mmCIF file of C-alpha atoms in Angstrom:
data_model
loop_
_atom_site.group_PDB
_atom_site.id
_atom_site.type_symbol
_atom_site.label_atom_id
_atom_site.label_comp_id
_atom_site.label_asym_id
_atom_site.label_seq_id
_atom_site.Cartn_x
_atom_site.Cartn_y
_atom_site.Cartn_z
ATOM 1 C CA MET A 1 7.881 34.102 9.905
ATOM 2 C CA GLU A 2 7.108 31.320 10.544
ATOM 3 C CA ASN A 3 5.025 28.898 13.512
ATOM 4 C CA ARG A 4 5.884 26.763 14.313
ATOM 5 C CA ASN A 5 3.486 26.293 17.461
ATOM 6 C CA VAL A 6 1.000 25.042 14.601
ATOM 7 C CA VAL A 7 0.026 21.266 14.261
ATOM 8 C CA ASP A 8 -1.023 19.475 11.126
ATOM 9 C CA LYS A 9 -3.970 17.333 12.031
ATOM 10 C CA ARG A 10 -5.283 17.047 7.994
ATOM 11 C CA ALA A 11 -6.494 13.312 7.837
ATOM 12 C CA VAL A 12 -5.892 13.657 4.613
ATOM 13 C CA ARG A 13 -2.640 16.150 3.041
ATOM 14 C CA LEU A 14 -2.662 17.550 -1.046
ATOM 15 C CA GLU A 15 0.679 16.102 -1.407
ATOM 16 C CA GLU A 16 -0.575 12.340 -1.054
ATOM 17 C CA VAL A 17 -4.021 13.264 -2.978
ATOM 18 C CA MET A 18 -1.546 14.317 -5.884
ATOM 19 C CA LYS A 19 0.511 10.521 -6.034
ATOM 20 C CA PRO A 20 -0.258 8.566 -8.794
ATOM 21 C CA ASP A 21 -0.671 5.318 -5.934
ATOM 22 C CA TYR A 22 -3.325 7.820 -4.261
ATOM 23 C CA ILE A 23 -6.655 5.542 -3.433
ATOM 24 C CA PRO A 24 -9.166 8.152 -2.605
ATOM 25 C CA PHE A 25 -11.200 6.501 0.344
ATOM 26 C CA LEU A 26 -14.574 3.304 -1.413
ATOM 27 C CA GLY A 27 -12.330 4.199 -4.663
ATOM 28 C CA GLY A 28 -12.155 0.858 -4.678
ATOM 29 C CA ARG A 29 -9.325 -1.362 -5.768
ATOM 30 C CA PRO A 30 -6.939 0.702 -8.451
ATOM 31 C CA LYS A 31 -7.335 -1.095 -12.469
ATOM 32 C CA ARG A 32 -4.528 -3.908 -12.655
ATOM 33 C CA GLN A 33 -1.906 -4.262 -15.364
ATOM 34 C CA THR A 34 -2.304 -7.978 -15.976
ATOM 35 C CA VAL A 35 -5.391 -10.633 -14.495
ATOM 36 C CA ILE A 36 -3.784 -12.286 -11.257
ATOM 37 C CA GLY A 37 -4.581 -16.244 -12.520
ATOM 38 C CA LYS A 38 -4.507 -19.048 -10.012
ATOM 39 C CA GLU A 39 -1.053 -20.156 -10.335
ATOM 40 C CA ASP A 40 0.296 -16.834 -8.615
ATOM 41 C CA ILE A 41 -2.101 -16.670 -5.460
ATOM 42 C CA MET A 42 -0.621 -20.455 -4.826
ATOM 43 C CA ASN A 43 2.872 -19.389 -4.488
ATOM 44 C CA LEU A 44 2.114 -15.957 -2.494
ATOM 45 C CA GLU A 45 0.404 -19.175 -0.548
ATOM 46 C CA ILE A 46 3.472 -21.411 -0.347
ATOM 47 C CA ALA A 47 5.568 -18.436 0.279
ATOM 48 C CA LEU A 48 3.226 -17.073 2.816
ATOM 49 C CA TYR A 49 2.691 -20.802 4.895
ATOM 50 C CA THR A 50 7.012 -21.265 4.682
ATOM 51 C CA SER A 51 7.462 -18.138 6.264
ATOM 52 C CA ALA A 52 8.950 -17.406 10.009
ATOM 53 C CA SER A 53 8.258 -14.099 9.787
ATOM 54 C CA VAL A 54 6.675 -10.532 7.233
ATOM 55 C CA GLN A 55 9.661 -9.505 6.688
ATOM 56 C CA GLU A 56 10.733 -13.263 5.605
ATOM 57 C CA PHE A 57 7.696 -13.590 3.092
ATOM 58 C CA LEU A 58 8.309 -10.252 1.696
ATOM 59 C CA GLU A 59 11.725 -10.640 1.187
ATOM 60 C CA LYS A 60 9.955 -14.403 -0.507
ATOM 61 C CA VAL A 61 8.145 -12.037 -2.972
#
């Protein structure tokens, strides 16, 4: 018998923890495949400053 009145209030769910891209709280940043160069950062800044919205920025990137 299913209880449909149960509300899941867990802050961290097991299905989220098992994902490969899950970052634990205070676990630091993930390991990078490559180093982000100054030119890459400059290109991102240019795209950010020339975009009118977040959606437009994401389309450029």
